[in-house]
Amino acid sequence: MEFPFAESYKIKMVEPIKRTSIEERIKIIKEAKYNLFNIRSKHVFIDLLTDSGTGAMSHNQWSEMMLGDESYAGASSYYKMKNAIKTILGFEHFLPTHQGRAAENVLFSVLIKEGDLVPGNSHFDTTKGHIEIRKATAVDCTIDDANDTTKYHPFKGNVDINKLKKVFENNPVEKIPFIIVTITNNTSGGQPVSMQNIKEVKQIADKYKVKLVIDSARFAENAYFIKTREKAYENKSIKEIVKEIFSYADAMTMSSKKDAIVNMGGFIAMKDEKLFKEASVFNILFEGFITYGGMSGRDMNALAQGLDEATEFDYLETRIKQVEYLGNLLLEYGVPILEPIGGHAIFVDALKFLPNVSREEFPAQTLAIELFIEGGVRGVEIGAIMADRDPISRENRFPELELVRLAIPRRTYTNNHMQYVAATIKNVYDRRNDIKKGVKIVNEAPVLRHFTVELEKL
Ligand code: F0G
């Protein structure tokens, strides 16, 4: 008999979770102004809001916590992290930050000026926010296939090389400080970028003498897809692939809450000492002295250990197969999801799921609300609300895709939980034709409005 797939870990500590009733949830979501960020976690049964900072640390990470050195300057924890970044990722210099967006803030303070263009593949919302707040523009050069939710492409996160070339041909190169490649591409569905594509982007960066920055939140998951989908890499280890990816980058920003499996933390790593020195000034100003930069020593220790664990094949296989397990259940039920299934999350296609709700009434948010009411499952809208208004015209932006993301925390839930989530979605799918009205915005912030938006049910 063939062995079923089994997790590459066992569980040593558990955290109880509790189900509420439908009646309670209807009240809870109303009180939360129909914004899932406003719901208390104790009212959520299965929390798929994000895979960021929600993973379970290993016993080795927890023991590293006890060895943390909390010295202000020169802590051994800093050197532990420095060593992991050098040996696993290949960067000589690094600056710790409290999380990924802080890394963006510090690095972009050095690199971006007003009027600049930053081409890349579907910039993440904080990345775009940090570009736009500096009165610069994020130019999305993702391949068109990324907008087709059912078309199979092994590397749907790829940069369209022709689109990227056009940005350089049509604009003065002084206006383009760097290219940013996000691996995996979160915004377009946790889709990976191929090594081939990274190399081609690097060639363009070299041709125009601009930097290549990698937004690396899920770099290890990206490496898994390179190993399993890109022929030339099938016999390479994840660690070899990771080293090669970053060999093409001048710098990286990292949200360690994802592929370093810690609850809080981030960093910038770079090859150039001059850039390191310039960024250090902003790091001290915004984050903290360069040997802690917003992190405690114990967290730096756990992060260093996490980088090592996350770049092991067995861990990644367990992780990505669980996401696939949920995705395959939904496909069995006929639920429209983004395919191929990405690395960290399932993305439900809300335009197909709720065809009776108009785009002006935010179908993805409407669906996310329904999933909470149905089963106490919390996902997140990745659609028009998250896309914010155009910074100049202030009109709502309607991105090609309107999705609900169900992000799976690392090493946290079991496959029974995935079955429960699938049943929740199926139940809403069965009554989808009765859902005809969405929501309207009653209060919103000028940028990153989805975190605090207040809504009313129509
Ligand atoms: N880049 C990517 C690709 C991300 O997915 C995130 C965060 C960041 C940068 C910012 O990192 O949260 O540590 O400041 N993504 C989280 C998510 C919030 O839910 O996908 P951060």
Tab-separated table of C-alpha atoms in Angstrom, residues 2-444:
chain	number	residue	atom	x	y	z
A	2	GLU	CA	1.208	3.488	-0.743
A	3	PHE	CA	1.845	5.635	2.341
A	4	PRO	CA	-0.447	8.615	2.831
A	5	PHE	CA	1.291	11.939	3.172
A	6	ALA	CA	2.295	12.565	6.779
A	7	GLU	CA	3.602	15.685	8.482
A	8	SER	CA	7.343	15.951	9.126
A	9	TYR	CA	6.770	16.921	12.780
A	10	LYS	CA	4.755	15.936	15.826
A	11	ILE	CA	2.943	18.275	18.218
A	12	LYS	CA	4.286	19.119	21.684
A	13	MET	CA	2.040	21.979	22.796
A	14	VAL	CA	-1.553	22.852	21.926
A	15	GLU	CA	-3.713	25.965	22.088
A	16	PRO	CA	-7.470	25.381	22.530
A	17	ILE	CA	-9.852	27.023	20.047
A	18	LYS	CA	-13.609	27.374	20.418
A	19	ARG	CA	-16.558	27.589	18.069
A	20	THR	CA	-19.214	30.258	18.429
A	21	SER	CA	-22.775	29.924	17.112
A	22	ILE	CA	-24.009	31.448	13.855
A	23	GLU	CA	-26.234	33.853	15.827
A	24	GLU	CA	-23.220	35.039	17.823
A	25	ARG	CA	-21.157	35.502	14.683
A	26	ILE	CA	-23.831	37.576	12.938
A	27	LYS	CA	-23.693	39.934	15.914
A	28	ILE	CA	-19.892	39.888	16.136
A	29	ILE	CA	-19.320	40.781	12.489
A	30	LYS	CA	-21.897	43.587	12.615
A	31	GLU	CA	-20.198	45.063	15.680
A	32	ALA	CA	-16.890	44.786	13.819
A	33	LYS	CA	-18.307	47.068	11.091
A	34	TYR	CA	-17.986	44.126	8.706
A	35	ASN	CA	-14.199	44.410	8.854
A	36	LEU	CA	-12.599	41.085	9.779
A	37	PHE	CA	-9.552	42.880	11.194
A	38	ASN	CA	-11.839	44.189	13.964
A	39	ILE	CA	-12.843	40.742	15.222
A	40	ARG	CA	-11.258	39.371	18.383
A	41	SER	CA	-9.251	36.215	17.723
A	42	LYS	CA	-11.199	34.359	20.436
A	43	HIS	CA	-14.264	34.702	18.225
A	44	VAL	CA	-12.524	33.063	15.267
A	45	PHE	CA	-12.507	29.270	15.025
A	46	ILE	CA	-9.986	28.856	12.219
A	47	ASP	CA	-7.911	31.924	11.546
A	48	LEU	CA	-6.670	32.123	7.979
A	49	LEU	CA	-6.360	35.908	7.967
A	50	THR	CA	-2.664	35.584	7.387
A	51	ASP	CA	0.287	33.238	7.443
A	52	SER	CA	2.341	36.122	8.802
A	53	GLY	CA	3.648	35.690	12.325
A	54	THR	CA	1.062	32.991	13.021
A	55	GLY	CA	3.256	29.908	12.567
A	56	ALA	CA	4.279	27.466	15.297
A	57	MET	CA	7.914	27.599	16.284
A	58	SER	CA	9.878	24.387	16.697
A	59	HIS	CA	11.354	23.173	19.967
A	60	ASN	CA	14.753	24.197	18.641
A	61	GLN	CA	13.480	27.723	18.064
A	62	TRP	CA	12.010	27.847	21.554
A	63	SER	CA	15.289	26.711	23.068
A	64	GLU	CA	17.080	29.404	21.063
A	65	MET	CA	14.727	31.916	22.720
A	66	MET	CA	16.271	31.033	26.067
A	67	LEU	CA	19.746	31.781	24.734
A	68	GLY	CA	18.864	35.273	23.516
A	69	ASP	CA	21.423	37.954	24.273
A	70	GLU	CA	19.610	41.208	25.030
A	71	SER	CA	22.672	43.484	24.979
A	72	TYR	CA	22.019	46.798	23.268
A	73	ALA	CA	25.153	46.594	21.132
A	74	GLY	CA	27.069	43.625	19.766
A	75	ALA	CA	24.745	40.908	21.108
A	76	SER	CA	25.642	37.318	20.273
A	77	SER	CA	22.087	37.001	18.878
A	78	TYR	CA	22.932	39.625	16.266
A	79	TYR	CA	25.958	37.594	15.199
A	80	LYS	CA	23.904	34.405	15.122
A	81	MET	CA	21.464	36.081	12.772
A	82	LYS	CA	24.300	37.594	10.727
A	83	ASN	CA	25.843	34.167	10.350
A	84	ALA	CA	22.548	32.585	9.215
A	85	ILE	CA	22.004	35.355	6.669
A	86	LYS	CA	25.541	34.915	5.336
A	87	THR	CA	25.540	31.133	5.176
A	88	ILE	CA	21.938	30.509	4.065
A	89	LEU	CA	21.229	33.587	1.933
A	90	GLY	CA	24.722	34.716	0.979
A	91	PHE	CA	24.567	38.386	2.025
A	92	GLU	CA	27.532	40.059	3.685
A	93	HIS	CA	25.575	42.912	5.342
A	94	PHE	CA	22.242	43.071	7.070
A	95	LEU	CA	20.073	45.235	9.289
A	96	PRO	CA	17.429	43.781	11.602
A	97	THR	CA	14.011	45.494	11.538
A	98	HIS	CA	10.854	44.833	13.485
A	99	GLN	CA	9.059	43.411	10.423
A	100	GLY	CA	8.973	43.430	6.609
A	101	ARG	CA	7.388	46.833	6.038
A	102	ALA	CA	9.984	48.379	8.318
A	103	ALA	CA	12.664	46.885	6.073
A	104	GLU	CA	10.905	48.524	3.126
A	105	ASN	CA	10.712	51.833	4.958
A	106	VAL	CA	14.420	51.867	5.770
A	107	LEU	CA	15.659	50.667	2.378
A	108	PHE	CA	13.295	52.858	0.363
A	109	SER	CA	14.314	55.891	2.424
A	110	VAL	CA	17.732	55.482	0.820
A	111	LEU	CA	16.717	54.416	-2.668
A	112	ILE	CA	13.477	56.168	-3.683
A	113	LYS	CA	12.890	59.841	-4.478
A	114	GLU	CA	9.780	61.704	-5.596
A	115	GLY	CA	8.789	60.951	-9.197
A	116	ASP	CA	10.641	57.612	-9.353
A	117	LEU	CA	9.279	54.439	-10.901
A	118	VAL	CA	9.727	51.053	-9.281
A	119	PRO	CA	8.894	48.213	-11.665
A	120	GLY	CA	8.218	44.727	-10.330
A	121	ASN	CA	5.687	41.889	-10.117
A	122	SER	CA	2.452	42.792	-8.268
A	123	HIS	CA	4.024	44.749	-5.415
A	124	PHE	CA	2.612	43.791	-2.025
A	125	ASP	CA	0.359	46.482	-0.489
A	126	THR	CA	2.895	47.711	2.092
A	127	THR	CA	5.573	47.775	-0.601
A	128	LYS	CA	3.306	49.814	-2.847
A	129	GLY	CA	2.345	52.005	0.101
A	130	HIS	CA	5.996	52.751	0.873
A	131	ILE	CA	6.594	53.625	-2.774
A	132	GLU	CA	3.498	55.805	-3.149
A	133	ILE	CA	3.963	57.662	0.115
A	134	ARG	CA	7.283	58.874	-1.375
A	135	LYS	CA	5.325	60.165	-4.400
A	136	ALA	CA	6.834	57.482	-6.594
A	137	THR	CA	5.004	54.880	-8.703
A	138	ALA	CA	4.965	51.099	-8.520
A	139	VAL	CA	4.787	49.744	-12.080
A	140	ASP	CA	3.270	46.281	-12.232
A	141	CYS	CA	5.018	44.123	-14.833
A	142	THR	CA	3.536	40.738	-13.878
A	143	ILE	CA	2.814	38.362	-16.772
A	144	ASP	CA	-0.741	38.611	-18.132
A	145	ASP	CA	-1.390	34.932	-17.369
A	146	ALA	CA	-1.471	35.876	-13.677
A	147	ASN	CA	-4.860	37.493	-14.281
A	148	ASP	CA	-6.387	34.294	-15.634
A	149	THR	CA	-7.411	32.434	-12.494
A	150	THR	CA	-7.651	29.012	-14.089
A	151	LYS	CA	-4.841	28.969	-16.642
A	152	TYR	CA	-1.998	26.674	-15.650
A	153	HIS	CA	1.387	28.332	-15.577
A	154	PRO	CA	4.074	26.791	-13.370
A	155	PHE	CA	5.472	30.247	-12.537
A	156	LYS	CA	2.519	32.584	-12.580
A	157	GLY	CA	4.377	35.098	-10.418
A	158	ASN	CA	6.893	35.819	-13.175
A	159	VAL	CA	7.829	39.274	-14.372
A	160	ASP	CA	6.871	39.940	-18.002
A	161	ILE	CA	10.273	40.738	-19.438
A	162	ASN	CA	8.832	42.754	-22.326
A	163	LYS	CA	6.768	44.922	-19.995
A	164	LEU	CA	9.867	45.472	-17.887
A	165	LYS	CA	11.965	46.406	-20.940
A	166	LYS	CA	9.322	48.942	-21.985
A	167	VAL	CA	9.512	50.670	-18.599
A	168	PHE	CA	13.210	51.202	-19.225
A	169	GLU	CA	12.771	52.192	-22.884
A	170	ASN	CA	10.047	54.746	-22.118
A	171	ASN	CA	11.540	56.416	-19.055
A	172	PRO	CA	14.843	58.011	-18.092
A	173	VAL	CA	16.869	55.412	-16.221
A	174	GLU	CA	17.670	57.938	-13.454
A	175	LYS	CA	13.998	57.665	-12.505
A	176	ILE	CA	14.264	53.920	-11.896
A	177	PRO	CA	16.241	53.237	-8.730
A	178	PHE	CA	15.694	49.482	-8.668
A	179	ILE	CA	13.542	46.590	-9.809
A	180	ILE	CA	11.692	44.672	-7.096
A	181	VAL	CA	10.794	41.006	-7.510
A	182	THR	CA	8.465	39.485	-4.921
A	183	ILE	CA	8.921	35.752	-4.273
A	184	THR	CA	6.456	34.148	-4.053
A	185	ASN	CA	4.114	36.677	-5.544
A	186	ASN	CA	1.585	37.100	-2.732
A	187	THR	CA	-0.753	39.588	-4.404
A	188	SER	CA	-1.312	37.470	-7.478
A	189	GLY	CA	-1.921	34.295	-5.513
A	190	GLY	CA	1.222	33.027	-3.805
A	191	GLN	CA	2.536	32.160	-7.222
A	192	PRO	CA	6.235	31.443	-7.676
A	193	VAL	CA	8.822	33.117	-9.875
A	194	SER	CA	11.177	30.857	-11.828
A	195	MET	CA	14.947	30.993	-11.526
A	196	GLN	CA	15.046	31.593	-15.270
A	197	ASN	CA	12.858	34.674	-14.830
A	198	ILE	CA	14.953	35.996	-11.944
A	199	LYS	CA	18.037	35.621	-14.160
A	200	GLU	CA	16.378	37.493	-17.028
A	201	VAL	CA	15.322	40.326	-14.706
A	202	LYS	CA	18.883	40.451	-13.414
A	203	GLN	CA	20.186	40.825	-16.980
A	204	ILE	CA	17.972	43.866	-17.494
A	205	ALA	CA	19.021	45.309	-14.142
A	206	ASP	CA	22.650	44.874	-15.155
A	207	LYS	CA	22.095	46.342	-18.617
A	208	TYR	CA	20.653	49.544	-17.132
A	209	LYS	CA	22.883	49.444	-14.047
A	210	VAL	CA	19.990	49.479	-11.577
A	211	LYS	CA	19.677	47.368	-8.466
A	212	LEU	CA	17.648	44.201	-8.137
A	213	VAL	CA	15.842	43.962	-4.812
A	214	ILE	CA	14.008	40.788	-3.820
A	215	ASP	CA	10.978	41.028	-1.544
A	216	SER	CA	11.694	37.689	0.078
A	217	ALA	CA	8.858	37.009	2.543
A	218	ARG	CA	8.187	33.533	1.059
A	219	PHE	CA	11.521	32.843	-0.623
A	220	ALA	CA	11.770	29.263	0.696
A	221	GLU	CA	8.342	28.340	-0.661
A	222	ASN	CA	9.444	29.845	-3.961
A	223	ALA	CA	12.563	27.657	-3.871
A	224	TYR	CA	10.365	24.584	-3.327
A	225	PHE	CA	8.450	25.377	-6.522
A	226	ILE	CA	11.699	25.911	-8.412
A	227	LYS	CA	12.900	22.496	-7.255
A	228	THR	CA	9.650	20.729	-8.091
A	229	ARG	CA	8.752	22.571	-11.321
A	230	GLU	CA	11.944	23.778	-12.979
A	231	LYS	CA	13.736	20.844	-14.553
A	232	ALA	CA	17.275	22.148	-14.160
A	233	TYR	CA	16.824	22.339	-10.383
A	234	GLU	CA	15.201	19.018	-9.521
A	235	ASN	CA	18.415	17.589	-8.105
A	236	LYS	CA	19.506	20.695	-6.233
A	237	SER	CA	18.815	21.094	-2.533
A	238	ILE	CA	16.544	23.899	-1.329
A	239	LYS	CA	19.561	25.547	0.278
A	240	GLU	CA	21.475	25.487	-3.018
A	241	ILE	CA	18.491	26.993	-4.841
A	242	VAL	CA	18.067	29.699	-2.199
A	243	LYS	CA	21.741	30.635	-2.490
A	244	GLU	CA	21.428	30.926	-6.248
A	245	ILE	CA	18.270	33.073	-6.081
A	246	PHE	CA	19.972	35.621	-3.863
A	247	SER	CA	23.199	35.528	-5.853
A	248	TYR	CA	21.308	37.653	-8.407
A	249	ALA	CA	20.047	40.228	-5.885
A	250	ASP	CA	21.738	43.411	-4.699
A	251	ALA	CA	19.479	43.558	-1.679
A	252	MET	CA	16.524	41.822	-0.095
A	253	THR	CA	13.757	42.898	2.225
A	254	MET	CA	12.403	40.222	4.495
A	255	SER	CA	9.295	39.743	6.547
A	256	SER	CA	10.621	37.012	8.823
A	257	LYS	CA	7.070	36.338	9.998
A	258	LYS	CA	6.649	34.113	6.968
A	259	ASP	CA	9.575	31.974	5.837
A	260	ALA	CA	11.698	32.433	8.935
A	261	ILE	CA	8.761	31.092	11.007
A	262	VAL	CA	8.908	33.668	13.787
A	263	ASN	CA	6.079	35.688	15.261
A	264	MET	CA	7.787	39.023	14.737
A	265	GLY	CA	10.848	40.236	12.890
A	266	GLY	CA	12.354	41.255	9.613
A	267	PHE	CA	15.554	42.445	8.003
A	268	ILE	CA	17.240	44.009	5.022
A	269	ALA	CA	20.261	42.234	3.603
A	270	MET	CA	22.584	43.720	1.038
A	271	LYS	CA	25.873	43.115	-0.710
A	272	ASP	CA	27.084	46.680	-1.014
A	273	GLU	CA	28.736	48.215	2.040
A	274	LYS	CA	27.883	51.756	0.907
A	275	LEU	CA	24.173	50.920	0.779
A	276	PHE	CA	24.469	49.243	4.176
A	277	LYS	CA	26.013	52.385	5.668
A	278	GLU	CA	23.370	54.660	4.163
A	279	ALA	CA	20.542	52.401	5.308
A	280	SER	CA	22.075	52.125	8.801
A	281	VAL	CA	21.318	55.816	9.399
A	282	PHE	CA	17.615	55.275	8.756
A	283	ASN	CA	17.635	51.986	10.645
A	284	ILE	CA	18.945	53.713	13.778
A	285	LEU	CA	16.381	56.469	13.323
A	286	PHE	CA	13.336	54.309	12.675
A	287	GLU	CA	14.091	50.868	14.134
A	288	GLY	CA	16.941	50.828	16.619
A	289	PHE	CA	20.700	50.441	16.765
A	290	ILE	CA	22.121	48.337	13.936
A	291	THR	CA	22.728	45.254	16.082
A	292	TYR	CA	19.093	44.896	17.149
A	293	GLY	CA	16.978	47.181	14.906
A	294	GLY	CA	13.607	46.620	16.519
A	295	MET	CA	14.142	42.990	17.508
A	296	SER	CA	14.931	41.430	20.838
A	297	GLY	CA	17.919	39.114	21.028
A	298	ARG	CA	15.765	36.060	21.668
A	299	ASP	CA	13.754	36.772	18.528
A	300	MET	CA	16.920	37.121	16.460
A	301	ASN	CA	18.023	33.698	17.730
A	302	ALA	CA	14.696	32.093	16.828
A	303	LEU	CA	14.837	33.778	13.436
A	304	ALA	CA	18.300	32.416	12.673
A	305	GLN	CA	17.121	28.913	13.573
A	306	GLY	CA	13.901	29.422	11.587
A	307	LEU	CA	15.801	30.323	8.425
A	308	ASP	CA	17.607	27.021	8.655
A	309	GLU	CA	14.421	24.978	9.230
A	310	ALA	CA	12.400	26.725	6.533
A	311	THR	CA	15.016	25.894	3.918
A	312	GLU	CA	14.716	22.131	4.462
A	313	PHE	CA	12.777	20.156	1.862
A	314	ASP	CA	10.753	18.005	4.301
A	315	TYR	CA	9.390	21.038	6.110
A	316	LEU	CA	8.451	22.741	2.834
A	317	GLU	CA	6.820	19.628	1.436
A	318	THR	CA	4.613	19.271	4.540
A	319	ARG	CA	3.731	22.930	4.331
A	320	ILE	CA	2.890	23.159	0.668
A	321	LYS	CA	1.076	19.803	0.549
A	322	GLN	CA	-1.285	21.047	3.264
A	323	VAL	CA	-2.193	24.099	1.218
A	324	GLU	CA	-2.674	21.797	-1.759
A	325	TYR	CA	-4.888	19.490	0.329
A	326	LEU	CA	-7.322	22.309	1.079
A	327	GLY	CA	-7.208	23.511	-2.532
A	328	ASN	CA	-7.942	20.057	-3.904
A	329	LEU	CA	-10.955	19.627	-1.600
A	330	LEU	CA	-12.362	22.914	-2.904
A	331	LEU	CA	-11.742	21.918	-6.516
A	332	GLU	CA	-13.611	18.673	-5.813
A	333	TYR	CA	-16.569	20.753	-4.594
A	334	GLY	CA	-16.438	22.884	-7.749
A	335	VAL	CA	-15.450	26.066	-5.880
A	336	PRO	CA	-13.683	28.569	-8.173
A	337	ILE	CA	-10.163	29.053	-6.835
A	338	LEU	CA	-7.010	30.400	-8.304
A	339	GLU	CA	-4.972	27.710	-10.021
A	340	PRO	CA	-2.379	26.409	-9.820
A	341	ILE	CA	-2.611	26.321	-6.026
A	342	GLY	CA	-0.014	28.690	-4.545
A	343	GLY	CA	2.470	28.220	-1.731
A	344	HIS	CA	0.890	29.802	1.317
A	345	ALA	CA	-2.797	30.272	0.659
A	346	ILE	CA	-5.903	29.417	-1.277
A	347	PHE	CA	-7.392	32.302	-3.210
A	348	VAL	CA	-11.116	32.020	-3.878
A	349	ASP	CA	-12.278	33.825	-7.010
A	350	ALA	CA	-15.061	36.017	-5.637
A	351	LEU	CA	-16.214	37.310	-9.030
A	352	LYS	CA	-17.026	33.749	-10.075
A	353	PHE	CA	-18.233	32.695	-6.628
A	354	LEU	CA	-20.681	35.607	-6.190
A	355	PRO	CA	-21.651	36.716	-9.709
A	356	ASN	CA	-24.769	38.473	-8.364
A	357	VAL	CA	-22.799	40.974	-6.274
A	358	SER	CA	-21.607	43.948	-8.325
A	359	ARG	CA	-17.980	45.051	-8.163
A	360	GLU	CA	-19.008	48.349	-6.556
A	361	GLU	CA	-20.384	46.286	-3.676
A	362	PHE	CA	-17.074	44.479	-3.061
A	363	PRO	CA	-17.816	40.780	-3.705
A	364	ALA	CA	-14.590	39.488	-2.104
A	365	GLN	CA	-15.259	41.323	1.142
A	366	THR	CA	-18.856	40.090	1.005
A	367	LEU	CA	-17.629	36.518	0.639
A	368	ALA	CA	-15.120	36.873	3.472
A	369	ILE	CA	-17.977	38.068	5.712
A	370	GLU	CA	-20.133	35.083	4.687
A	371	LEU	CA	-17.333	32.607	5.469
A	372	PHE	CA	-17.001	34.063	8.947
A	373	ILE	CA	-20.730	33.896	9.543
A	374	GLU	CA	-20.989	30.347	8.188
A	375	GLY	CA	-18.120	28.668	10.032
A	376	GLY	CA	-16.110	31.178	12.043
A	377	VAL	CA	-13.370	31.016	9.422
A	378	ARG	CA	-11.464	34.253	8.928
A	379	GLY	CA	-9.909	35.026	5.555
A	380	VAL	CA	-9.005	38.336	3.977
A	381	GLU	CA	-10.188	40.353	0.992
A	382	ILE	CA	-7.614	40.851	-1.737
A	383	GLY	CA	-9.620	42.997	-4.070
A	384	ALA	CA	-10.915	46.502	-4.589
A	385	ILE	CA	-10.873	47.490	-0.920
A	386	MET	CA	-7.243	46.426	-0.493
A	387	ALA	CA	-6.343	48.072	-3.819
A	388	ASP	CA	-7.077	51.511	-2.292
A	389	ARG	CA	-8.037	54.566	-4.335
A	390	ASP	CA	-5.851	55.920	-7.115
A	391	PRO	CA	-3.482	58.373	-5.344
A	392	ILE	CA	-4.144	61.108	-7.931
A	393	SER	CA	-7.749	60.726	-9.105
A	394	ARG	CA	-8.967	59.324	-5.736
A	395	GLU	CA	-11.249	56.974	-7.676
A	396	ASN	CA	-11.685	53.399	-6.455
A	397	ARG	CA	-9.318	51.024	-8.212
A	398	PHE	CA	-10.811	47.759	-9.422
A	399	PRO	CA	-8.013	45.266	-9.891
A	400	GLU	CA	-8.385	42.466	-12.416
A	401	LEU	CA	-8.829	39.959	-9.599
A	402	GLU	CA	-11.215	40.058	-6.675
A	403	LEU	CA	-10.134	37.323	-4.269
A	404	VAL	CA	-10.596	36.013	-0.764
A	405	ARG	CA	-7.317	34.733	0.568
A	406	LEU	CA	-7.265	31.874	3.043
A	407	ALA	CA	-3.680	31.899	4.252
A	408	ILE	CA	-2.494	28.808	6.069
A	409	PRO	CA	-0.265	29.452	9.094
A	410	ARG	CA	2.861	27.291	9.147
A	411	ARG	CA	2.760	24.088	11.274
A	412	THR	CA	-0.382	25.336	13.078
A	413	TYR	CA	-3.527	23.561	11.857
A	414	THR	CA	-4.167	19.925	10.969
A	415	ASN	CA	-5.770	18.545	7.832
A	416	ASN	CA	-9.014	18.056	9.804
A	417	HIS	CA	-9.078	21.824	10.176
A	418	MET	CA	-8.621	22.073	6.428
A	419	GLN	CA	-11.645	19.792	5.971
A	420	TYR	CA	-13.684	22.041	8.238
A	421	VAL	CA	-12.656	25.094	6.212
A	422	ALA	CA	-13.568	23.329	2.973
A	423	ALA	CA	-17.016	22.440	4.363
A	424	THR	CA	-17.578	26.053	5.433
A	425	ILE	CA	-16.804	27.261	1.927
A	426	LYS	CA	-18.945	24.558	0.328
A	427	ASN	CA	-21.942	25.526	2.468
A	428	VAL	CA	-21.673	29.155	1.374
A	429	TYR	CA	-21.141	28.021	-2.218
A	430	ASP	CA	-24.374	26.007	-2.076
A	431	ARG	CA	-26.322	29.167	-1.178
A	432	ARG	CA	-24.336	31.536	-3.401
A	433	ASN	CA	-27.293	32.456	-5.608
A	434	ASP	CA	-29.143	33.892	-2.625
A	435	ILE	CA	-26.326	36.357	-1.966
A	436	LYS	CA	-27.183	39.362	-4.107
A	437	LYS	CA	-26.099	42.357	-2.048
A	438	GLY	CA	-22.654	43.363	-0.888
A	439	VAL	CA	-21.301	46.107	1.345
A	440	LYS	CA	-20.599	49.820	1.142
A	441	ILE	CA	-17.780	51.823	2.693
A	442	VAL	CA	-18.777	54.282	5.413
A	443	ASN	CA	-15.306	55.205	6.669
A	444	GLU	CA	-11.823	54.727	5.224
